[in-house]
Amino acid sequence: MTILKTLATVGVAVLLVACGSTAPVTQYYQLPDSAFRLPEKSGREVGVKVVLAEPINGENLLYQSDEYTLTFAQKNLWAAPLDETLVRSLANKLNRVGSLKYVPASQNKRIDLTIFIDRFQGSFRGETEISGYAQYANGAQIPFHVLTAQQGDGYAAMLASLNVGLDSVARQIGK
């Protein structure tokens, strides 16, 4: 009888521990301006394509935790492929600052502007970093390297800072 009582007590304890501990929830993120809106302006369409460097071409958000280490978030992921999200966001931003009509290349089947991004990440320094270059079909290149102060902690603050950085990138490309 004592063995049954002990087993029952252990069983209840295991059940309580199992119910009390929950695995971390995976969260999915998107950039605020990532739903493409066709601009009302007329004119020649410029098809935009984004090409990402290998470290940022995955589903994980990326954070530089010291001078030498990149950390891939395990439970904080992009809701959609980052290159698709960035092309829609940058096309929207370019349409607000530029005189041309920018659209994702997937919509007009033509690539007139390719934006290569090799850094798109948070940093231990309290800022986010975006770098790369834009290349037009005629070969003209526009390099960019943008550091934006992050206001607050966490991935939501990191994305807000990256979004501000993308505004700056669009101004540099669209001028």
PDB file of C-alpha atoms in Angstrom:
ATOM      1  CA  MET A   1       0.000   0.000   0.000  1.00  0.00           C
ATOM      2  CA  THR A   2       2.858   2.382   0.790  1.00  0.00           C
ATOM      3  CA  ILE A   3       4.380   1.763  -2.649  1.00  0.00           C
ATOM      4  CA  LEU A   4       1.086   2.660  -4.332  1.00  0.00           C
ATOM      5  CA  LYS A   5       0.827   5.808  -2.230  1.00  0.00           C
ATOM      6  CA  THR A   6       4.410   6.787  -3.153  1.00  0.00           C
ATOM      7  CA  LEU A   7       3.810   6.100  -6.856  1.00  0.00           C
ATOM      8  CA  ALA A   8       0.601   8.127  -6.769  1.00  0.00           C
ATOM      9  CA  THR A   9       2.403  11.039  -5.103  1.00  0.00           C
ATOM     10  CA  VAL A  10       5.232  10.898  -7.651  1.00  0.00           C
ATOM     11  CA  GLY A  11       2.702  10.673 -10.502  1.00  0.00           C
ATOM     12  CA  VAL A  12       0.829  13.753  -9.267  1.00  0.00           C
ATOM     13  CA  ALA A  13       4.109  15.650  -8.852  1.00  0.00           C
ATOM     14  CA  VAL A  14       5.218  14.769 -12.389  1.00  0.00           C
ATOM     15  CA  LEU A  15       1.834  15.811 -13.751  1.00  0.00           C
ATOM     16  CA  LEU A  16       1.978  19.152 -11.931  1.00  0.00           C
ATOM     17  CA  VAL A  17       5.503  19.845 -13.185  1.00  0.00           C
ATOM     18  CA  ALA A  18       4.504  18.954 -16.747  1.00  0.00           C
ATOM     19  CA  CYS A  19       1.486  21.267 -16.594  1.00  0.00           C
ATOM     20  CA  GLY A  20       3.434  24.086 -14.960  1.00  0.00           C
ATOM     21  CA  SER A  21       6.305  24.248 -17.414  1.00  0.00           C
ATOM     22  CA  THR A  22       5.576  25.490 -20.899  1.00  0.00           C
ATOM     23  CA  ALA A  23       7.947  25.579 -23.811  1.00  0.00           C
ATOM     24  CA  PRO A  24       8.842  29.039 -25.125  1.00  0.00           C
ATOM     25  CA  VAL A  25       6.394  30.142 -27.797  1.00  0.00           C
ATOM     26  CA  THR A  26       7.732  30.816 -31.279  1.00  0.00           C
ATOM     27  CA  GLN A  27       6.951  34.368 -32.368  1.00  0.00           C
ATOM     28  CA  TYR A  28       6.769  35.537 -35.963  1.00  0.00           C
ATOM     29  CA  TYR A  29       7.631  39.073 -37.068  1.00  0.00           C
ATOM     30  CA  GLN A  30       7.053  41.246 -40.100  1.00  0.00           C
ATOM     31  CA  LEU A  31       8.235  44.709 -41.046  1.00  0.00           C
ATOM     32  CA  PRO A  32       5.589  47.433 -40.614  1.00  0.00           C
ATOM     33  CA  ASP A  33       5.612  48.508 -44.282  1.00  0.00           C
ATOM     34  CA  SER A  34       5.772  45.099 -45.953  1.00  0.00           C
ATOM     35  CA  ALA A  35       2.416  44.935 -47.761  1.00  0.00           C
ATOM     36  CA  PHE A  36       3.095  46.367 -51.240  1.00  0.00           C
ATOM     37  CA  ARG A  37       0.792  49.161 -52.371  1.00  0.00           C
ATOM     38  CA  LEU A  38       0.774  50.023 -56.058  1.00  0.00           C
ATOM     39  CA  PRO A  39       1.625  53.718 -56.350  1.00  0.00           C
ATOM     40  CA  GLU A  40      -0.875  56.038 -57.989  1.00  0.00           C
ATOM     41  CA  LYS A  41       1.803  57.866 -59.957  1.00  0.00           C
ATOM     42  CA  SER A  42       2.240  57.125 -63.614  1.00  0.00           C
ATOM     43  CA  GLY A  43       5.443  56.544 -65.468  1.00  0.00           C
ATOM     44  CA  ARG A  44       7.905  53.819 -66.153  1.00  0.00           C
ATOM     45  CA  GLU A  45       7.865  50.902 -63.748  1.00  0.00           C
ATOM     46  CA  VAL A  46      11.150  49.927 -62.154  1.00  0.00           C
ATOM     47  CA  GLY A  47      11.244  46.255 -61.171  1.00  0.00           C
ATOM     48  CA  VAL A  48      13.017  45.811 -57.832  1.00  0.00           C
ATOM     49  CA  LYS A  49      14.694  42.626 -56.626  1.00  0.00           C
ATOM     50  CA  VAL A  50      16.392  42.048 -53.255  1.00  0.00           C
ATOM     51  CA  VAL A  51      19.303  39.613 -52.874  1.00  0.00           C
ATOM     52  CA  LEU A  52      20.389  38.687 -49.348  1.00  0.00           C
ATOM     53  CA  ALA A  53      23.778  37.490 -48.122  1.00  0.00           C
ATOM     54  CA  GLU A  54      23.726  33.946 -46.765  1.00  0.00           C
ATOM     55  CA  PRO A  55      23.715  34.756 -43.018  1.00  0.00           C
ATOM     56  CA  ILE A  56      20.520  36.804 -43.301  1.00  0.00           C
ATOM     57  CA  ASN A  57      18.805  34.676 -45.938  1.00  0.00           C
ATOM     58  CA  GLY A  58      17.019  32.432 -43.449  1.00  0.00           C
ATOM     59  CA  GLU A  59      13.906  32.496 -41.332  1.00  0.00           C
ATOM     60  CA  ASN A  60      15.668  33.566 -38.114  1.00  0.00           C
ATOM     61  CA  LEU A  61      16.033  37.122 -36.912  1.00  0.00           C
ATOM     62  CA  LEU A  62      19.721  37.935 -36.536  1.00  0.00           C
ATOM     63  CA  TYR A  63      21.531  39.685 -33.697  1.00  0.00           C
ATOM     64  CA  GLN A  64      25.225  40.498 -33.361  1.00  0.00           C
ATOM     65  CA  SER A  65      26.003  39.655 -29.727  1.00  0.00           C
ATOM     66  CA  ASP A  66      29.654  40.837 -29.729  1.00  0.00           C
ATOM     67  CA  GLU A  67      32.343  41.917 -32.200  1.00  0.00           C
ATOM     68  CA  TYR A  68      32.640  38.422 -33.649  1.00  0.00           C
ATOM     69  CA  THR A  69      29.420  36.523 -32.984  1.00  0.00           C
ATOM     70  CA  LEU A  70      26.134  36.461 -34.890  1.00  0.00           C
ATOM     71  CA  THR A  71      23.228  34.888 -33.035  1.00  0.00           C
ATOM     72  CA  PHE A  72      20.330  33.368 -34.948  1.00  0.00           C
ATOM     73  CA  ALA A  73      17.124  33.693 -32.919  1.00  0.00           C
ATOM     74  CA  GLN A  74      15.567  30.273 -32.397  1.00  0.00           C
ATOM     75  CA  LYS A  75      12.046  31.291 -31.355  1.00  0.00           C
ATOM     76  CA  ASN A  76      11.846  34.676 -33.116  1.00  0.00           C
ATOM     77  CA  LEU A  77      11.367  34.189 -36.836  1.00  0.00           C
ATOM     78  CA  TRP A  78      10.328  36.091 -39.947  1.00  0.00           C
ATOM     79  CA  ALA A  79       6.660  35.558 -40.831  1.00  0.00           C
ATOM     80  CA  ALA A  80       7.527  35.498 -44.555  1.00  0.00           C
ATOM     81  CA  PRO A  81      10.780  35.112 -46.506  1.00  0.00           C
ATOM     82  CA  LEU A  82      12.912  38.163 -45.722  1.00  0.00           C
ATOM     83  CA  ASP A  83      13.850  38.923 -49.338  1.00  0.00           C
ATOM     84  CA  GLU A  84      10.152  39.114 -50.298  1.00  0.00           C
ATOM     85  CA  THR A  85       9.333  41.244 -47.260  1.00  0.00           C
ATOM     86  CA  LEU A  86      12.212  43.625 -47.976  1.00  0.00           C
ATOM     87  CA  VAL A  87      11.407  44.042 -51.676  1.00  0.00           C
ATOM     88  CA  ARG A  88       7.807  45.037 -50.860  1.00  0.00           C
ATOM     89  CA  SER A  89       8.889  47.367 -48.064  1.00  0.00           C
ATOM     90  CA  LEU A  90      11.652  49.017 -50.105  1.00  0.00           C
ATOM     91  CA  ALA A  91       9.368  49.437 -53.145  1.00  0.00           C
ATOM     92  CA  ASN A  92       6.831  51.243 -50.925  1.00  0.00           C
ATOM     93  CA  LYS A  93       9.521  53.448 -49.404  1.00  0.00           C
ATOM     94  CA  LEU A  94      11.143  54.205 -52.785  1.00  0.00           C
ATOM     95  CA  ASN A  95       7.745  55.226 -54.162  1.00  0.00           C
ATOM     96  CA  ARG A  96       7.422  57.792 -51.375  1.00  0.00           C
ATOM     97  CA  VAL A  97      10.846  59.357 -51.990  1.00  0.00           C
ATOM     98  CA  GLY A  98      11.612  58.755 -55.672  1.00  0.00           C
ATOM     99  CA  SER A  99      10.127  60.033 -58.896  1.00  0.00           C
ATOM    100  CA  LEU A 100       9.904  56.617 -60.555  1.00  0.00           C
ATOM    101  CA  LYS A 101       7.277  53.902 -60.042  1.00  0.00           C
ATOM    102  CA  TYR A 102       8.939  51.051 -58.124  1.00  0.00           C
ATOM    103  CA  VAL A 103       7.312  47.603 -58.044  1.00  0.00           C
ATOM    104  CA  PRO A 104       8.548  44.189 -56.914  1.00  0.00           C
ATOM    105  CA  ALA A 105      10.156  42.484 -59.920  1.00  0.00           C
ATOM    106  CA  SER A 106       7.814  39.528 -59.405  1.00  0.00           C
ATOM    107  CA  GLN A 107       4.938  41.793 -60.481  1.00  0.00           C
ATOM    108  CA  ASN A 108       6.386  43.147 -63.711  1.00  0.00           C
ATOM    109  CA  LYS A 109       8.766  40.264 -64.615  1.00  0.00           C
ATOM    110  CA  ARG A 110      11.615  42.710 -65.164  1.00  0.00           C
ATOM    111  CA  ILE A 111      14.574  43.525 -62.958  1.00  0.00           C
ATOM    112  CA  ASP A 112      15.760  47.113 -63.300  1.00  0.00           C
ATOM    113  CA  LEU A 113      17.121  47.555 -59.775  1.00  0.00           C
ATOM    114  CA  THR A 114      18.775  44.869 -57.664  1.00  0.00           C
ATOM    115  CA  ILE A 115      19.386  45.647 -54.004  1.00  0.00           C
ATOM    116  CA  PHE A 116      22.093  43.489 -52.415  1.00  0.00           C
ATOM    117  CA  ILE A 117      21.929  43.404 -48.607  1.00  0.00           C
ATOM    118  CA  ASP A 118      24.747  41.885 -46.570  1.00  0.00           C
ATOM    119  CA  ARG A 119      23.752  43.141 -43.110  1.00  0.00           C
ATOM    120  CA  PHE A 120      20.261  43.435 -41.661  1.00  0.00           C
ATOM    121  CA  GLN A 121      20.554  42.883 -37.934  1.00  0.00           C
ATOM    122  CA  GLY A 122      20.466  44.135 -34.384  1.00  0.00           C
ATOM    123  CA  SER A 123      23.646  44.746 -32.433  1.00  0.00           C
ATOM    124  CA  PHE A 124      24.982  44.623 -28.894  1.00  0.00           C
ATOM    125  CA  ARG A 125      25.828  48.319 -29.339  1.00  0.00           C
ATOM    126  CA  GLY A 126      22.150  49.285 -29.055  1.00  0.00           C
ATOM    127  CA  GLU A 127      21.704  49.959 -32.759  1.00  0.00           C
ATOM    128  CA  THR A 128      20.638  48.149 -35.895  1.00  0.00           C
ATOM    129  CA  GLU A 129      22.705  47.877 -39.043  1.00  0.00           C
ATOM    130  CA  ILE A 130      21.749  47.660 -42.704  1.00  0.00           C
ATOM    131  CA  SER A 131      24.412  47.587 -45.402  1.00  0.00           C
ATOM    132  CA  GLY A 132      24.817  46.639 -49.013  1.00  0.00           C
ATOM    133  CA  TYR A 133      24.412  48.330 -52.365  1.00  0.00           C
ATOM    134  CA  ALA A 134      21.837  48.950 -55.050  1.00  0.00           C
ATOM    135  CA  GLN A 135      22.654  48.283 -58.689  1.00  0.00           C
ATOM    136  CA  TYR A 136      20.618  49.528 -61.637  1.00  0.00           C
ATOM    137  CA  ALA A 137      20.433  47.592 -64.902  1.00  0.00           C
ATOM    138  CA  ASN A 138      22.804  50.136 -66.490  1.00  0.00           C
ATOM    139  CA  GLY A 139      25.494  49.174 -63.946  1.00  0.00           C
ATOM    140  CA  ALA A 140      25.221  52.275 -61.738  1.00  0.00           C
ATOM    141  CA  GLN A 141      25.773  51.359 -58.085  1.00  0.00           C
ATOM    142  CA  ILE A 142      24.737  53.097 -54.884  1.00  0.00           C
ATOM    143  CA  PRO A 143      26.371  51.753 -51.699  1.00  0.00           C
ATOM    144  CA  PHE A 144      24.647  52.173 -48.333  1.00  0.00           C
ATOM    145  CA  HIS A 145      25.543  51.553 -44.703  1.00  0.00           C
ATOM    146  CA  VAL A 146      22.989  52.683 -42.143  1.00  0.00           C
ATOM    147  CA  LEU A 147      23.233  52.492 -38.350  1.00  0.00           C
ATOM    148  CA  THR A 148      20.049  53.354 -36.462  1.00  0.00           C
ATOM    149  CA  ALA A 149      19.715  53.703 -32.696  1.00  0.00           C
ATOM    150  CA  GLN A 150      17.368  51.132 -31.189  1.00  0.00           C
ATOM    151  CA  GLN A 151      14.783  52.574 -28.799  1.00  0.00           C
ATOM    152  CA  GLY A 152      14.101  49.924 -26.165  1.00  0.00           C
ATOM    153  CA  ASP A 153      14.835  46.237 -25.805  1.00  0.00           C
ATOM    154  CA  GLY A 154      13.509  43.211 -27.612  1.00  0.00           C
ATOM    155  CA  TYR A 155      12.842  42.108 -31.140  1.00  0.00           C
ATOM    156  CA  ALA A 156       9.905  44.488 -31.702  1.00  0.00           C
ATOM    157  CA  ALA A 157      12.190  47.446 -30.906  1.00  0.00           C
ATOM    158  CA  MET A 158      14.857  45.966 -33.181  1.00  0.00           C
ATOM    159  CA  LEU A 159      12.372  45.751 -36.072  1.00  0.00           C
ATOM    160  CA  ALA A 160      11.165  49.312 -35.492  1.00  0.00           C
ATOM    161  CA  SER A 161      14.788  50.464 -35.705  1.00  0.00           C
ATOM    162  CA  LEU A 162      15.429  48.399 -38.853  1.00  0.00           C
ATOM    163  CA  ASN A 163      12.324  49.956 -40.419  1.00  0.00           C
ATOM    164  CA  VAL A 164      13.710  53.455 -39.747  1.00  0.00           C
ATOM    165  CA  GLY A 165      16.992  52.309 -41.287  1.00  0.00           C
ATOM    166  CA  LEU A 166      15.151  51.132 -44.413  1.00  0.00           C
ATOM    167  CA  ASP A 167      13.666  54.631 -44.763  1.00  0.00           C
ATOM    168  CA  SER A 168      17.222  55.972 -44.896  1.00  0.00           C
ATOM    169  CA  VAL A 169      18.294  53.294 -47.400  1.00  0.00           C
ATOM    170  CA  ALA A 170      15.353  54.211 -49.659  1.00  0.00           C
ATOM    171  CA  ARG A 171      16.268  57.912 -49.505  1.00  0.00           C
ATOM    172  CA  GLN A 172      19.853  57.097 -50.527  1.00  0.00           C
ATOM    173  CA  ILE A 173      18.751  54.891 -53.436  1.00  0.00           C
ATOM    174  CA  GLY A 174      15.840  57.043 -54.595  1.00  0.00           C
ATOM    175  CA  LYS A 175      17.562  60.417 -54.781  1.00  0.00           C
TER     176      LYS A 175
END
